[in-house]
CSV table of C-alpha atoms in Angstrom, one decimal:
chain,number,residue,atom,x,y,z
A,1,MET,CA,115.4,-91.3,149.0
A,2,SER,CA,119.0,-90.5,149.2
A,3,LEU,CA,121.9,-92.5,147.8
A,4,PRO,CA,124.5,-94.0,150.1
A,5,ARG,CA,127.6,-91.9,150.4
A,6,GLU,CA,131.1,-92.4,151.6
A,7,THR,CA,132.7,-90.5,154.3
A,8,GLY,CA,136.3,-90.7,155.4
A,9,MET,CA,139.6,-90.7,153.7
A,10,SER,CA,141.1,-94.2,153.3
A,11,PRO,CA,139.1,-97.2,151.8
A,12,GLN,CA,139.6,-99.3,154.9
A,13,LYS,CA,138.1,-96.6,157.1
A,14,GLN,CA,135.2,-95.5,155.0
A,15,VAL,CA,131.7,-95.2,156.5
A,16,ILE,CA,128.8,-95.9,154.2
A,17,THR,CA,125.6,-94.3,155.2
A,18,ASP,CA,122.1,-94.2,153.6
A,19,GLY,CA,121.4,-90.6,154.4
A,20,LEU,CA,122.5,-87.8,156.6
A,21,VAL,CA,125.2,-88.0,159.2
A,22,LEU,CA,124.1,-85.5,161.8
A,23,PRO,CA,126.6,-83.7,164.0
A,24,GLY,CA,126.9,-85.1,167.5
A,25,THR,CA,125.7,-88.6,166.6
A,26,THR,CA,127.3,-92.0,166.4
A,27,VAL,CA,127.5,-94.2,163.3
A,28,GLY,CA,128.9,-97.7,163.0
A,29,GLY,CA,128.4,-98.9,166.6
A,30,GLU,CA,127.7,-97.9,170.2
A,31,VAL,CA,128.4,-94.6,171.9
A,32,GLY,CA,131.5,-94.2,174.1
A,33,ALA,CA,133.6,-96.6,172.1
A,34,PHE,CA,136.8,-94.6,171.7
A,35,HIS,CA,138.9,-91.7,173.0
A,36,VAL,CA,139.7,-88.4,171.3
A,37,ASP,CA,142.6,-85.9,171.8
A,38,PHE,CA,141.7,-82.2,172.1
A,39,THR,CA,142.9,-79.0,173.7
A,40,LEU,CA,141.2,-76.6,176.1
A,41,ARG,CA,142.3,-73.0,176.3
A,42,SER,CA,141.8,-70.2,178.9
A,43,GLY,CA,139.6,-67.3,177.8
A,44,ASP,CA,142.6,-65.0,177.5
A,45,GLY,CA,144.6,-67.6,175.5
A,46,THR,CA,147.5,-67.7,177.9
A,47,ARG,CA,147.0,-71.2,179.2
A,48,SER,CA,146.1,-74.5,177.5
A,49,ILE,CA,145.9,-78.2,178.4
A,50,ASP,CA,145.9,-81.2,176.1
A,51,LEU,CA,143.4,-83.8,177.0
A,52,ASN,CA,142.1,-87.2,175.9
A,53,GLY,CA,138.5,-87.9,176.6
A,54,LEU,CA,135.9,-90.5,175.8
A,55,ALA,CA,133.8,-89.5,172.7
A,56,ASP,CA,130.3,-90.1,174.2
A,57,THR,CA,127.4,-88.9,172.1
A,58,GLY,CA,125.1,-90.3,174.8
A,59,ALA,CA,126.2,-87.4,176.9
A,60,SER,CA,125.0,-83.9,175.9
A,61,TYR,CA,127.7,-81.9,177.6
A,62,THR,CA,131.5,-82.2,177.8
A,63,LEU,CA,132.7,-83.3,181.2
A,64,ILE,CA,136.1,-82.0,182.4
A,65,PRO,CA,137.6,-82.4,185.9
A,66,ALA,CA,136.8,-79.3,187.9
A,67,GLY,CA,140.4,-78.7,189.0
A,68,LEU,CA,141.6,-78.5,185.4
A,69,LEU,CA,138.9,-76.0,184.5
A,70,ASP,CA,139.7,-73.9,187.6
A,71,ASP,CA,143.4,-74.0,186.7
A,72,LEU,CA,142.5,-72.7,183.2
A,73,GLY,CA,140.4,-69.9,184.7
A,74,VAL,CA,137.1,-71.1,183.2
A,75,ALA,CA,134.3,-69.2,184.9
A,76,ARG,CA,131.4,-71.1,186.5
A,77,ARG,CA,128.3,-69.6,184.8
A,78,GLU,CA,125.5,-71.6,186.2
A,79,THR,CA,124.5,-74.8,188.0
A,80,LEU,CA,122.4,-77.4,186.2
A,81,MET,CA,120.8,-80.7,187.2
A,82,PHE,CA,122.1,-83.7,185.1
A,83,ARG,CA,120.7,-87.2,184.8
A,84,LEU,CA,123.6,-89.7,185.1
A,85,ALA,CA,124.0,-93.0,183.2
A,86,ASP,CA,123.0,-94.9,186.3
A,87,GLY,CA,119.7,-93.0,186.4
A,88,SER,CA,120.5,-90.8,189.4
A,89,ALA,CA,120.5,-87.0,189.2
A,90,LYS,CA,123.2,-84.6,190.3
A,91,GLU,CA,124.0,-80.8,190.1
A,92,PHE,CA,127.1,-79.6,188.4
A,93,ASP,CA,128.5,-76.2,187.6
A,94,VAL,CA,128.8,-75.3,183.9
A,95,GLY,CA,131.0,-72.9,182.1
A,96,LEU,CA,132.3,-71.9,178.6
A,97,ALA,CA,135.7,-72.9,177.4
A,98,GLU,CA,137.6,-72.6,174.1
A,99,MET,CA,138.2,-76.1,172.6
A,100,GLU,CA,140.6,-77.0,169.8
A,101,LEU,CA,139.6,-80.2,168.0
A,102,GLU,CA,140.5,-81.4,164.5
A,103,ASP,CA,142.6,-78.2,163.9
A,104,ARG,CA,139.6,-75.9,164.6
A,105,THR,CA,138.7,-73.8,167.7
A,106,ASN,CA,135.2,-73.2,169.0
A,107,PRO,CA,133.6,-72.3,172.3
A,108,VAL,CA,132.0,-75.2,174.1
A,109,GLN,CA,130.0,-75.6,177.2
A,110,VAL,CA,131.8,-77.7,179.8
A,111,VAL,CA,130.7,-79.3,183.0
A,112,PHE,CA,132.9,-79.0,186.1
A,113,GLY,CA,133.1,-82.7,186.9
A,114,PRO,CA,134.9,-85.3,189.1
A,115,GLU,CA,138.6,-85.6,188.8
A,116,ASN,CA,138.6,-89.0,187.2
A,117,ARG,CA,136.5,-88.5,184.1
A,118,ILE,CA,136.7,-86.7,180.8
A,119,LEU,CA,133.8,-87.0,178.3
A,120,LEU,CA,133.5,-85.3,174.9
A,121,GLY,CA,129.8,-84.9,174.6
A,122,ALA,CA,127.4,-84.4,171.7
A,123,MET,CA,127.1,-80.6,171.9
A,124,ALA,CA,130.9,-80.2,171.5
A,125,LEU,CA,130.8,-82.5,168.4
A,126,GLU,CA,127.9,-80.5,167.1
A,127,ALA,CA,129.9,-77.3,167.5
A,128,PHE,CA,132.6,-78.8,165.2
A,129,ALA,CA,130.1,-80.5,162.8
A,130,LEU,CA,131.5,-83.9,163.6
A,131,ALA,CA,130.0,-87.3,164.3
A,132,ALA,CA,131.5,-90.3,166.0
A,133,ASP,CA,132.5,-93.3,163.8
A,134,SER,CA,132.6,-96.0,166.5
A,135,ARG,CA,133.6,-98.8,164.1
A,136,ASN,CA,136.7,-97.1,163.0
A,137,ARG,CA,137.3,-95.3,166.3
A,138,ARG,CA,137.5,-91.7,164.9
A,139,LEU,CA,135.5,-88.5,164.3
A,140,ILE,CA,134.1,-87.9,160.9
A,141,PRO,CA,132.7,-84.8,159.2
A,142,ALA,CA,128.9,-84.5,159.6
A,143,ASP,CA,126.2,-82.9,157.4
A,144,LEU,CA,125.1,-79.5,158.4
A,145,THR,CA,121.3,-78.9,158.1
A,146,LEU,CA,119.1,-75.9,158.2
């Protein structure tokens, strides 16, 4: 049995857990409860775009408008079938982009999506060892496990 531990900086924004906080998960409420600022960069580092997307740990991948990814020069690597929130299925192209989030940069898989939606999915949060704290509307450090 593990003891509860505190995560977060300020007392009014602490998250108390009874165990592990796994990367890419949500604590303190429902998924998709708040937006997060992040930056995407072109592979050669010459272009970047600042974005704001819904932190949605119910989505595996990060969804970015296709036009923005094309403008950054992100290559389409493969086409995958995705199950959407309404239960339908649709194919989307997927690529690899450099993301800056919480003052760190990592490669993340991105989906070339419709022009009106930006989602920051669970796999991107996992790449940064972060979880979503829905109650306090922020990202928090997560426990890394082996």
